[in-house]
Each structure stands twice: as C-alpha cells, then as structure tokens.
Amino acid sequence: MSETTEVRFERRGASGLVTLDRPKAINSLTWAMVDAMRAQLREWAADDAVRVVAITGAGEKGLCAGGDVVSVRRSLLDGDPDAALAFFDTEYDVDALIGTFPVPTVAFMDGVCMGGGIGIGGHASLRLVTERTKIAMPETKIGFFPDVGGLHLLAAAPGELGTHLALTSTVATGADAVMLGMADVLVSSEHLPGIVEGLASGEVPAPADLGSTSHPAPLEKDRAWIDACYAGDDAAAILTRLEEWDGEGADRAHEAAAAIRARSPFSVCLTLAALRRAARLGTLEAVLDQDRALARVFAEEPDFREGVRALLVDKSNDPHWRHASVADVPRTDLPPVLR
C-alpha cells in the first residue's frame, strides 16, 4: 500500500480505511499525503474485493484542517511555482476520485473539517458529521479562494447561504452542514468507532439508520437577511446591503460585513464570480477544472502569500492587501474566464 508516516491505509474485511495521521496539525494535507492517497485510491478502485472506502482523521481535533498552505507559500517564495501547483493538482485529483469512486465512500467529518478537509469529506457518497463538527471554507482569510470543489457544494446550498460562507469564511456546525447539503447525517461522535468497524462487512447503512438527517441548524435563523443581502454578482453592493440592513438579524449582518471588509478584496471578488460560475457549471469535475485554472492565478497573486504570512506564519493578523476594498477591484483584474 502507498503508506507514508502522515496517512495510513488499512484493509478491514471488505473496506479500505484511510486515516489522515497528522493530529498535531489537525491532519492538514501535505503533498506526500495527497500523492499517497491518490495512488491508494486508484489501487482500491481496481480491486473488486474493496466494497467501501472510509476516510477518517487521527486524534480528537478533527478530520482535516485543510491543505498545508504554509509549505505552498514557501515553494512560491523559493521560486518553485511548479511544486506549489503540483500540490493543488494532486489534491484536486484526490477530490475527484472520492467524488466519482466506483464503490461507496464514507467520510467521518468529525471535529474540524475545513478547506482541504471539505475536499476529501464533502464529496463522499456518505458524509457523517457530529456535535463537534466545525465546517468552513476559510480561504478568503488568507487571500485565496474556496477550492477543492467547495464551490460546487456552496453553489448548491439553499438560497444565498453558500455565498455567505464563501465570502466571510464563516464556521458552521454539523447540523448546518446537513441543512446546507454538505453532509448527510448528524451522528453522535461516540458512535463513530462502531460505524467504522461495521463497514468491514462491505455494507453501507442508510443515513436515517445512523442519526438525524433533519436537525435545527443555527444558520436557518439568518436566511432572511442572508438571502436579501447576498443576491447578485456585485461584491460592493452586497457589502453595502449588509452594512445597511436594519431588519431582524441586523447585528449579524453587520458582523458579516465587517468580516468581508477584513478579507482580501481580490479574493472576495474572485470568489463571488467563481461561485456564480460554479452554479452554471453544475458538476464537480467542471468546478475542479475551474479550481485548477484559478490556483494558477493565485500562484502569482501577492495577496495569497501575504495572507498566509499574516494568519499562519507570523500570526500577526495584519495582512496588507493590494486593494483597499472590494469596490477598488476592477473587473479586469479577474481572470478572463470569470469576467
């Protein structure tokens, strides 16, 4: 098997088990991890004895906190964009494999599941979340965009909830994830080990047999102002509506506006355009192709390197974005495919 010290692969009866094993980094994905996963998943896809694949994370903190963008940034600063792009291309290959796998894939989206964690969890055929789950696509915080096919999921969310999460990098709960269509069932975290063991039979239980498929979701109470404020293709207009909202949920709308103002203006504008295009593209494969093209844009984008520095390297939280606000980002700054 394509074993590394950072990800483990096991055969348990009729199941193949993937365990991300960087618990101190909340299992954030390195190139070695996604390269090994790609090789192993291709091997299992051709093995008739494997009837289900399960994806889990080591430790108590979560499935996966995302991709190792600090290493990606380092490659860019070292003048090696090919290494940075190889990470993204391999990661997106893994996301596509999970989303189109010939047998069921079961993702255990317990605890933190963000960024790259959504890529390997959100496209599985059965997605389990728990009372500890925290999901997010937090890329606008670091001057990037929601990649790993995340825009495919966010574009399909009810109303404008996906737009809210994409632009603000808001963290949502497991119950929210089910309501958003990014997960299938909310289960108790204490039941996860037993579910993993049960998959060795090769049989995949129905979501309703595992837990709640309809649970009160905190985001539901904000649908009115979210749907009203986030409509359209103009990021500056969205920001103005959020700041001027005076109906129910005004405090939360104003907090969302403040969050967007703190994000990379270029990332916010590009993310909005890419989200709207993802809705028209319709398929995971097409959205991942868009992600590949946009990752190449960000390999040359100073906001990405600056955002990773401020949030994850220096941890100073003082990014200096190249545009003053979303209103200052001309349409011509976006890549041609999004104009």
mmCIF file of C-alpha atoms in Angstrom:
data_model
loop_
_atom_site.group_PDB
_atom_site.id
_atom_site.type_symbol
_atom_site.label_atom_id
_atom_site.label_comp_id
_atom_site.label_asym_id
_atom_site.label_seq_id
_atom_site.Cartn_x
_atom_site.Cartn_y
_atom_site.Cartn_z
ATOM 1 C CA MET A 1 0.000 0.000 0.000
ATOM 2 C CA SER A 2 1.032 3.629 -0.564
ATOM 3 C CA GLU A 3 1.947 4.122 3.091
ATOM 4 C CA THR A 4 3.524 7.298 4.465
ATOM 5 C CA THR A 5 4.082 8.422 8.032
ATOM 6 C CA GLU A 6 1.334 11.034 7.574
ATOM 7 C CA VAL A 7 -1.525 8.880 6.242
ATOM 8 C CA ARG A 8 -2.325 5.234 6.946
ATOM 9 C CA PHE A 9 -4.174 2.715 4.789
ATOM 10 C CA GLU A 10 -5.744 -0.491 6.070
ATOM 11 C CA ARG A 11 -7.887 -3.290 4.734
ATOM 12 C CA ARG A 12 -10.605 -4.313 7.153
ATOM 13 C CA GLY A 13 -12.698 -7.043 5.610
ATOM 14 C CA ALA A 14 -14.419 -5.571 2.575
ATOM 15 C CA SER A 15 -13.492 -1.995 3.482
ATOM 16 C CA GLY A 16 -10.483 0.174 2.781
ATOM 17 C CA LEU A 17 -9.722 2.597 5.597
ATOM 18 C CA VAL A 18 -7.867 5.890 5.076
ATOM 19 C CA THR A 19 -6.632 7.576 8.267
ATOM 20 C CA LEU A 20 -5.050 11.014 7.998
ATOM 21 C CA ASP A 21 -2.309 10.955 10.625
ATOM 22 C CA ARG A 22 -1.003 14.414 11.471
ATOM 23 C CA PRO A 23 -3.055 15.002 14.623
ATOM 24 C CA LYS A 24 -0.881 17.858 15.922
ATOM 25 C CA ALA A 25 -1.663 19.761 12.689
ATOM 26 C CA ILE A 26 -5.319 18.631 12.730
ATOM 27 C CA ASN A 27 -4.358 16.353 9.824
ATOM 28 C CA SER A 28 -3.670 19.174 7.389
ATOM 29 C CA LEU A 29 -2.739 17.797 3.986
ATOM 30 C CA THR A 30 0.808 17.717 2.650
ATOM 31 C CA TRP A 31 1.799 16.821 -0.889
ATOM 32 C CA ALA A 32 3.091 13.431 0.331
ATOM 33 C CA MET A 33 -0.310 12.693 1.855
ATOM 34 C CA VAL A 34 -2.394 13.528 -1.191
ATOM 35 C CA ASP A 35 0.069 11.778 -3.500
ATOM 36 C CA ALA A 36 -0.175 8.599 -1.401
ATOM 37 C CA MET A 37 -3.967 8.883 -1.237
ATOM 38 C CA ARG A 38 -4.245 9.245 -4.992
ATOM 39 C CA ALA A 39 -2.160 6.110 -5.567
ATOM 40 C CA GLN A 40 -4.025 4.047 -2.955
ATOM 41 C CA LEU A 41 -7.487 5.118 -4.086
ATOM 42 C CA ARG A 42 -6.649 4.202 -7.673
ATOM 43 C CA GLU A 43 -5.471 0.797 -6.473
ATOM 44 C CA TRP A 44 -8.619 0.191 -4.444
ATOM 45 C CA ALA A 45 -10.835 1.362 -7.308
ATOM 46 C CA ALA A 46 -9.474 -1.541 -9.364
ATOM 47 C CA ASP A 47 -9.847 -4.077 -6.535
ATOM 48 C CA ASP A 48 -13.209 -5.890 -6.609
ATOM 49 C CA ALA A 49 -12.671 -7.029 -3.006
ATOM 50 C CA VAL A 50 -12.947 -3.426 -1.768
ATOM 51 C CA ARG A 51 -16.655 -2.644 -1.466
ATOM 52 C CA VAL A 52 -16.469 0.564 0.572
ATOM 53 C CA VAL A 53 -13.817 3.144 1.482
ATOM 54 C CA ALA A 54 -13.864 5.049 4.785
ATOM 55 C CA ILE A 55 -11.963 8.297 5.406
ATOM 56 C CA THR A 56 -11.091 9.288 8.978
ATOM 57 C CA GLY A 57 -8.665 11.526 10.859
ATOM 58 C CA ALA A 58 -6.361 10.682 13.757
ATOM 59 C CA GLY A 59 -6.714 12.469 17.072
ATOM 60 C CA GLU A 60 -9.633 14.249 18.711
ATOM 61 C CA LYS A 61 -9.492 17.618 16.962
ATOM 62 C CA GLY A 62 -10.908 16.848 13.563
ATOM 63 C CA LEU A 63 -10.831 15.156 10.204
ATOM 64 C CA CYS A 64 -8.690 17.789 8.467
ATOM 65 C CA ALA A 65 -7.942 21.488 8.929
ATOM 66 C CA GLY A 66 -7.095 21.996 5.241
ATOM 67 C CA GLY A 67 -4.075 21.978 2.980
ATOM 68 C CA ASP A 68 -0.545 22.803 4.093
ATOM 69 C CA VAL A 69 -0.556 26.263 2.506
ATOM 70 C CA VAL A 70 2.486 27.322 4.536
ATOM 71 C CA SER A 71 4.564 24.868 2.501
ATOM 72 C CA VAL A 72 2.865 26.027 -0.690
ATOM 73 C CA ARG A 73 3.771 29.627 0.134
ATOM 74 C CA ARG A 74 7.343 28.590 0.858
ATOM 75 C CA SER A 75 7.611 26.976 -2.580
ATOM 76 C CA LEU A 76 6.339 30.169 -4.200
ATOM 77 C CA LEU A 77 8.806 32.326 -2.264
ATOM 78 C CA ASP A 78 11.603 29.937 -3.250
ATOM 79 C CA GLY A 79 10.762 30.490 -6.915
ATOM 80 C CA ASP A 80 9.303 27.000 -7.376
ATOM 81 C CA PRO A 81 5.682 27.502 -8.504
ATOM 82 C CA ASP A 82 5.674 24.045 -10.095
ATOM 83 C CA ALA A 83 5.921 22.451 -6.636
ATOM 84 C CA ALA A 84 3.047 24.582 -5.356
ATOM 85 C CA LEU A 85 0.868 23.754 -8.338
ATOM 86 C CA ALA A 86 1.740 20.051 -8.076
ATOM 87 C CA PHE A 87 0.207 20.062 -4.599
ATOM 88 C CA PHE A 88 -3.037 21.595 -5.833
ATOM 89 C CA ASP A 89 -3.266 19.358 -8.909
ATOM 90 C CA THR A 90 -2.718 16.219 -6.823
ATOM 91 C CA GLU A 91 -5.161 17.356 -4.142
ATOM 92 C CA TYR A 92 -7.838 18.011 -6.755
ATOM 93 C CA ASP A 93 -7.201 14.581 -8.286
ATOM 94 C CA VAL A 94 -7.950 13.041 -4.875
ATOM 95 C CA ASP A 95 -11.136 15.111 -4.521
ATOM 96 C CA ALA A 96 -12.293 13.954 -7.956
ATOM 97 C CA LEU A 97 -11.518 10.314 -7.145
ATOM 98 C CA ILE A 98 -13.570 10.476 -3.945
ATOM 99 C CA GLY A 99 -16.474 12.144 -5.734
ATOM 100 C CA THR A 100 -16.576 9.592 -8.563
ATOM 101 C CA PHE A 101 -15.375 6.438 -6.788
ATOM 102 C CA PRO A 102 -16.869 3.189 -8.139
ATOM 103 C CA VAL A 103 -17.921 1.989 -4.649
ATOM 104 C CA PRO A 104 -19.359 3.989 -1.733
ATOM 105 C CA THR A 105 -17.055 6.361 0.132
ATOM 106 C CA VAL A 106 -17.840 7.284 3.734
ATOM 107 C CA ALA A 107 -16.324 10.429 5.251
ATOM 108 C CA PHE A 108 -16.169 10.901 9.027
ATOM 109 C CA MET A 109 -16.330 14.709 9.233
ATOM 110 C CA ASP A 110 -15.928 14.901 12.996
ATOM 111 C CA GLY A 111 -14.406 17.992 14.624
ATOM 112 C CA VAL A 112 -12.602 20.480 12.385
ATOM 113 C CA CYS A 113 -13.294 19.925 8.687
ATOM 114 C CA MET A 114 -12.190 22.943 6.688
ATOM 115 C CA GLY A 115 -10.712 23.802 3.316
ATOM 116 C CA GLY A 116 -8.983 20.683 2.031
ATOM 117 C CA GLY A 117 -10.957 18.700 4.613
ATOM 118 C CA ILE A 118 -14.137 19.638 2.757
ATOM 119 C CA GLY A 119 -12.475 18.376 -0.427
ATOM 120 C CA ILE A 120 -11.946 14.883 0.937
ATOM 121 C CA GLY A 121 -15.106 14.792 3.055
ATOM 122 C CA GLY A 122 -17.736 16.805 1.250
ATOM 123 C CA HIS A 123 -17.667 14.806 -1.995
ATOM 124 C CA ALA A 124 -18.015 11.370 -0.391
ATOM 125 C CA SER A 125 -21.175 9.367 -1.018
ATOM 126 C CA LEU A 126 -21.995 9.239 2.726
ATOM 127 C CA ARG A 127 -20.887 12.181 4.868
ATOM 128 C CA LEU A 128 -21.156 11.944 8.646
ATOM 129 C CA VAL A 129 -20.973 14.967 10.945
ATOM 130 C CA THR A 130 -21.224 15.174 14.727
ATOM 131 C CA GLU A 131 -21.959 17.557 17.566
ATOM 132 C CA ARG A 132 -18.245 18.514 17.425
ATOM 133 C CA THR A 133 -18.100 19.301 13.715
ATOM 134 C CA LYS A 134 -16.874 22.709 12.558
ATOM 135 C CA ILE A 135 -17.001 23.203 8.795
ATOM 136 C CA ALA A 136 -15.719 26.158 6.806
ATOM 137 C CA MET A 137 -14.122 27.224 3.575
ATOM 138 C CA PRO A 138 -11.885 29.895 5.170
ATOM 139 C CA GLU A 139 -9.787 30.798 2.130
ATOM 140 C CA THR A 140 -10.720 34.483 1.784
ATOM 141 C CA LYS A 141 -8.934 34.960 5.132
ATOM 142 C CA ILE A 142 -5.620 34.010 3.507
ATOM 143 C CA GLY A 143 -6.068 35.725 0.150
ATOM 144 C CA PHE A 144 -7.109 32.532 -1.660
ATOM 145 C CA PHE A 145 -10.455 31.150 -2.872
ATOM 146 C CA PRO A 146 -12.660 28.187 -1.803
ATOM 147 C CA ASP A 147 -11.116 25.438 -3.918
ATOM 148 C CA VAL A 148 -11.174 21.579 -3.665
ATOM 149 C CA GLY A 149 -14.586 21.600 -5.340
ATOM 150 C CA GLY A 150 -16.012 23.521 -2.392
ATOM 151 C CA LEU A 151 -17.743 25.994 -4.702
ATOM 152 C CA HIS A 152 -19.673 23.083 -6.221
ATOM 153 C CA LEU A 153 -21.149 22.391 -2.772
ATOM 154 C CA LEU A 154 -21.640 26.024 -1.767
ATOM 155 C CA ALA A 155 -23.369 26.896 -5.046
ATOM 156 C CA ALA A 156 -25.938 24.171 -4.371
ATOM 157 C CA ALA A 157 -26.691 25.309 -0.809
ATOM 158 C CA PRO A 158 -30.159 26.766 -0.107
ATOM 159 C CA GLY A 159 -30.650 30.395 -1.050
ATOM 160 C CA GLU A 160 -27.532 32.509 -0.549
ATOM 161 C CA LEU A 161 -26.159 30.575 2.418
ATOM 162 C CA GLY A 162 -23.280 29.300 0.308
ATOM 163 C CA THR A 163 -22.410 32.847 -0.715
ATOM 164 C CA HIS A 164 -22.337 33.920 2.924
ATOM 165 C CA LEU A 165 -19.975 31.102 3.885
ATOM 166 C CA ALA A 166 -17.745 31.594 0.846
ATOM 167 C CA LEU A 167 -17.208 35.335 1.265
ATOM 168 C CA THR A 168 -16.970 35.574 5.053
ATOM 169 C CA SER A 169 -15.164 32.267 5.834
ATOM 170 C CA THR A 170 -17.838 31.675 8.497
ATOM 171 C CA VAL A 171 -17.586 28.470 10.564
ATOM 172 C CA ALA A 172 -20.747 26.338 10.599
ATOM 173 C CA THR A 173 -21.921 23.404 12.708
ATOM 174 C CA GLY A 174 -22.614 19.793 11.823
ATOM 175 C CA ALA A 175 -26.356 20.492 11.826
ATOM 176 C CA ASP A 176 -25.702 23.407 9.456
ATOM 177 C CA ALA A 177 -23.694 21.098 7.188
ATOM 178 C CA VAL A 178 -26.650 18.729 6.800
ATOM 179 C CA MET A 179 -29.021 21.624 6.094
ATOM 180 C CA LEU A 180 -26.560 23.086 3.574
ATOM 181 C CA GLY A 181 -26.278 19.768 1.723
ATOM 182 C CA MET A 182 -22.583 19.434 2.620
ATOM 183 C CA ALA A 183 -23.240 16.396 4.839
ATOM 184 C CA ASP A 184 -25.879 13.675 5.028
ATOM 185 C CA VAL A 185 -26.460 12.834 8.672
ATOM 186 C CA LEU A 186 -25.678 14.106 12.163
ATOM 187 C CA VAL A 187 -24.477 11.294 14.437
ATOM 188 C CA SER A 188 -23.108 11.137 17.955
ATOM 189 C CA SER A 189 -19.314 11.178 17.986
ATOM 190 C CA GLU A 190 -19.295 8.254 20.414
ATOM 191 C CA HIS A 191 -20.838 6.044 17.710
ATOM 192 C CA LEU A 192 -18.131 6.652 15.085
ATOM 193 C CA PRO A 193 -15.773 3.770 16.007
ATOM 194 C CA GLY A 194 -18.621 1.291 15.775
ATOM 195 C CA ILE A 195 -19.664 2.643 12.389
ATOM 196 C CA VAL A 196 -16.092 2.277 11.097
ATOM 197 C CA GLU A 197 -15.988 -1.333 12.299
ATOM 198 C CA GLY A 198 -19.365 -2.073 10.747
ATOM 199 C CA LEU A 199 -18.150 -1.021 7.307
ATOM 200 C CA ALA A 200 -15.826 -4.048 7.253
ATOM 201 C CA SER A 201 -18.885 -6.027 6.140
ATOM 202 C CA GLY A 202 -18.945 -4.021 2.934
ATOM 203 C CA GLU A 203 -22.472 -2.839 3.693
ATOM 204 C CA VAL A 204 -23.158 0.901 3.994
ATOM 205 C CA PRO A 205 -26.018 1.890 6.327
ATOM 206 C CA ALA A 206 -28.671 4.366 5.275
ATOM 207 C CA PRO A 207 -28.275 7.848 6.786
ATOM 208 C CA ALA A 208 -31.581 7.568 8.643
ATOM 209 C CA ASP A 209 -30.300 4.428 10.400
ATOM 210 C CA LEU A 210 -27.317 6.341 11.814
ATOM 211 C CA GLY A 211 -28.712 9.582 13.198
ATOM 212 C CA SER A 212 -30.593 12.749 12.384
ATOM 213 C CA THR A 213 -30.993 13.881 8.784
ATOM 214 C CA SER A 214 -33.120 16.865 9.847
ATOM 215 C CA HIS A 215 -31.888 18.847 12.827
ATOM 216 C CA PRO A 216 -32.294 22.513 13.844
ATOM 217 C CA ALA A 217 -29.463 24.409 12.176
ATOM 218 C CA PRO A 218 -28.204 27.719 13.611
ATOM 219 C CA LEU A 219 -27.829 29.279 10.162
ATOM 220 C CA GLU A 220 -31.520 28.835 9.386
ATOM 221 C CA LYS A 221 -32.485 31.779 11.565
ATOM 222 C CA ASP A 222 -30.437 34.076 9.315
ATOM 223 C CA ARG A 223 -31.937 33.089 5.969
ATOM 224 C CA ALA A 224 -33.959 36.292 5.579
ATOM 225 C CA TRP A 225 -31.088 38.759 5.690
ATOM 226 C CA ILE A 226 -28.620 36.407 4.017
ATOM 227 C CA ASP A 227 -30.876 35.806 1.013
ATOM 228 C CA ALA A 228 -31.704 39.501 0.722
ATOM 229 C CA CYS A 229 -28.180 40.851 1.113
ATOM 230 C CA TYR A 230 -26.095 38.346 -0.858
ATOM 231 C CA ALA A 231 -28.074 38.338 -4.098
ATOM 232 C CA GLY A 232 -26.347 39.329 -7.335
ATOM 233 C CA ASP A 233 -22.835 39.460 -8.749
ATOM 234 C CA ASP A 234 -21.568 42.741 -7.269
ATOM 235 C CA ALA A 235 -19.466 42.300 -4.116
ATOM 236 C CA ALA A 236 -19.565 46.026 -3.294
ATOM 237 C CA ALA A 237 -23.367 46.050 -3.499
ATOM 238 C CA ILE A 238 -23.550 43.005 -1.233
ATOM 239 C CA LEU A 239 -21.319 44.730 1.300
ATOM 240 C CA THR A 240 -23.469 47.870 1.234
ATOM 241 C CA ARG A 241 -26.676 45.881 1.769
ATOM 242 C CA LEU A 242 -25.131 44.059 4.722
ATOM 243 C CA GLU A 243 -23.967 47.297 6.325
ATOM 244 C CA GLU A 244 -27.331 48.970 5.807
ATOM 245 C CA TRP A 245 -29.525 46.046 6.864
ATOM 246 C CA ASP A 246 -31.799 47.177 9.705
ATOM 247 C CA GLY A 247 -34.214 44.273 9.942
ATOM 248 C CA GLU A 248 -34.100 41.152 12.075
ATOM 249 C CA GLY A 249 -30.541 39.895 12.426
ATOM 250 C CA ALA A 250 -29.037 43.335 11.834
ATOM 251 C CA ASP A 251 -26.185 42.705 14.285
ATOM 252 C CA ARG A 252 -25.197 39.512 12.487
ATOM 253 C CA ALA A 253 -25.478 41.172 9.079
ATOM 254 C CA HIS A 254 -23.178 43.964 10.238
ATOM 255 C CA GLU A 255 -20.719 41.378 11.616
ATOM 256 C CA ALA A 256 -20.713 39.668 8.226
ATOM 257 C CA ALA A 257 -19.950 42.994 6.559
ATOM 258 C CA ALA A 258 -17.046 43.585 8.942
ATOM 259 C CA ALA A 259 -15.732 40.089 8.196
ATOM 260 C CA ILE A 260 -15.818 40.711 4.440
ATOM 261 C CA ARG A 261 -14.035 44.038 4.880
ATOM 262 C CA ALA A 262 -11.223 42.204 6.693
ATOM 263 C CA ARG A 263 -10.788 39.658 3.887
ATOM 264 C CA SER A 264 -8.682 40.055 0.765
ATOM 265 C CA PRO A 265 -10.773 42.251 -1.565
ATOM 266 C CA PHE A 266 -9.395 40.438 -4.616
ATOM 267 C CA SER A 267 -10.239 37.051 -3.091
ATOM 268 C CA VAL A 268 -13.775 38.157 -2.214
ATOM 269 C CA CYS A 269 -14.479 39.440 -5.733
ATOM 270 C CA LEU A 270 -12.950 36.429 -7.444
ATOM 271 C CA THR A 271 -14.727 34.029 -5.091
ATOM 272 C CA LEU A 272 -18.114 35.584 -5.815
ATOM 273 C CA ALA A 273 -17.576 35.371 -9.576
ATOM 274 C CA ALA A 274 -16.257 31.795 -9.322
ATOM 275 C CA LEU A 275 -19.202 30.757 -7.135
ATOM 276 C CA ARG A 276 -21.723 32.082 -9.649
ATOM 277 C CA ARG A 277 -19.896 30.311 -12.488
ATOM 278 C CA ALA A 278 -19.751 27.084 -10.444
ATOM 279 C CA ALA A 279 -23.560 27.137 -10.249
ATOM 280 C CA ARG A 280 -23.694 27.206 -14.052
ATOM 281 C CA LEU A 281 -21.009 24.534 -14.464
ATOM 282 C CA GLY A 282 -23.052 22.101 -12.408
ATOM 283 C CA THR A 283 -20.623 19.179 -11.987
ATOM 284 C CA LEU A 284 -17.806 18.539 -9.537
ATOM 285 C CA GLU A 285 -15.401 17.704 -12.358
ATOM 286 C CA ALA A 286 -16.077 21.012 -14.118
ATOM 287 C CA VAL A 287 -15.664 23.002 -10.901
ATOM 288 C CA LEU A 288 -12.366 21.231 -10.144
ATOM 289 C CA ASP A 289 -11.162 22.194 -13.619
ATOM 290 C CA GLN A 290 -12.027 25.791 -12.731
ATOM 291 C CA ASP A 291 -10.129 25.356 -9.446
ATOM 292 C CA ARG A 292 -7.018 24.231 -11.338
ATOM 293 C CA ALA A 293 -7.135 27.342 -13.500
ATOM 294 C CA LEU A 294 -7.700 29.667 -10.542
ATOM 295 C CA ALA A 295 -4.939 28.060 -8.462
ATOM 296 C CA ARG A 296 -2.543 29.133 -11.212
ATOM 297 C CA VAL A 297 -3.827 32.689 -10.886
ATOM 298 C CA PHE A 298 -3.171 32.656 -7.145
ATOM 299 C CA ALA A 299 0.313 31.248 -7.587
ATOM 300 C CA GLU A 300 1.157 34.739 -8.858
ATOM 301 C CA GLU A 301 -1.185 36.643 -6.540
ATOM 302 C CA PRO A 302 0.595 38.603 -3.766
ATOM 303 C CA ASP A 303 -2.482 38.544 -1.520
ATOM 304 C CA PHE A 304 -2.144 34.757 -1.139
ATOM 305 C CA ARG A 305 1.434 34.920 0.075
ATOM 306 C CA GLU A 306 0.598 37.891 2.294
ATOM 307 C CA GLY A 307 -2.499 36.298 3.788
ATOM 308 C CA VAL A 308 -0.699 33.068 4.681
ATOM 309 C CA ARG A 309 2.104 35.120 6.237
ATOM 310 C CA ALA A 310 -0.218 37.197 8.392
ATOM 311 C CA LEU A 311 -2.537 34.411 9.528
ATOM 312 C CA LEU A 312 -0.362 31.297 9.659
ATOM 313 C CA VAL A 313 3.343 32.223 9.573
ATOM 314 C CA ASP A 314 3.789 35.386 11.643
ATOM 315 C CA LYS A 315 0.294 35.034 13.142
ATOM 316 C CA SER A 316 0.149 38.812 13.368
ATOM 317 C CA ASN A 317 -3.289 39.080 11.729
ATOM 318 C CA ASP A 318 -2.199 42.251 9.941
ATOM 319 C CA PRO A 319 -2.457 41.455 6.218
ATOM 320 C CA HIS A 320 -1.728 44.249 3.778
ATOM 321 C CA TRP A 321 -3.980 43.548 0.786
ATOM 322 C CA ARG A 322 -3.208 45.077 -2.585
ATOM 323 C CA HIS A 323 -6.695 46.620 -2.934
ATOM 324 C CA ALA A 324 -8.223 48.894 -0.321
ATOM 325 C CA SER A 325 -11.737 47.477 -0.650
ATOM 326 C CA VAL A 326 -13.908 45.298 -2.885
ATOM 327 C CA ALA A 327 -15.083 48.472 -4.650
ATOM 328 C CA ASP A 328 -11.480 49.066 -5.737
ATOM 329 C CA VAL A 329 -11.120 45.713 -7.533
ATOM 330 C CA PRO A 330 -11.718 46.335 -11.249
ATOM 331 C CA ARG A 331 -13.449 43.589 -13.211
ATOM 332 C CA THR A 332 -10.414 43.465 -15.456
ATOM 333 C CA ASP A 333 -8.305 42.204 -12.533
ATOM 334 C CA LEU A 334 -10.262 38.942 -12.570
ATOM 335 C CA PRO A 335 -9.040 36.149 -14.875
ATOM 336 C CA PRO A 336 -10.759 36.150 -18.306
ATOM 337 C CA VAL A 337 -12.830 33.051 -17.514
ATOM 338 C CA LEU A 338 -14.629 34.955 -14.740
ATOM 339 C CA ARG A 339 -15.234 38.305 -16.398
#
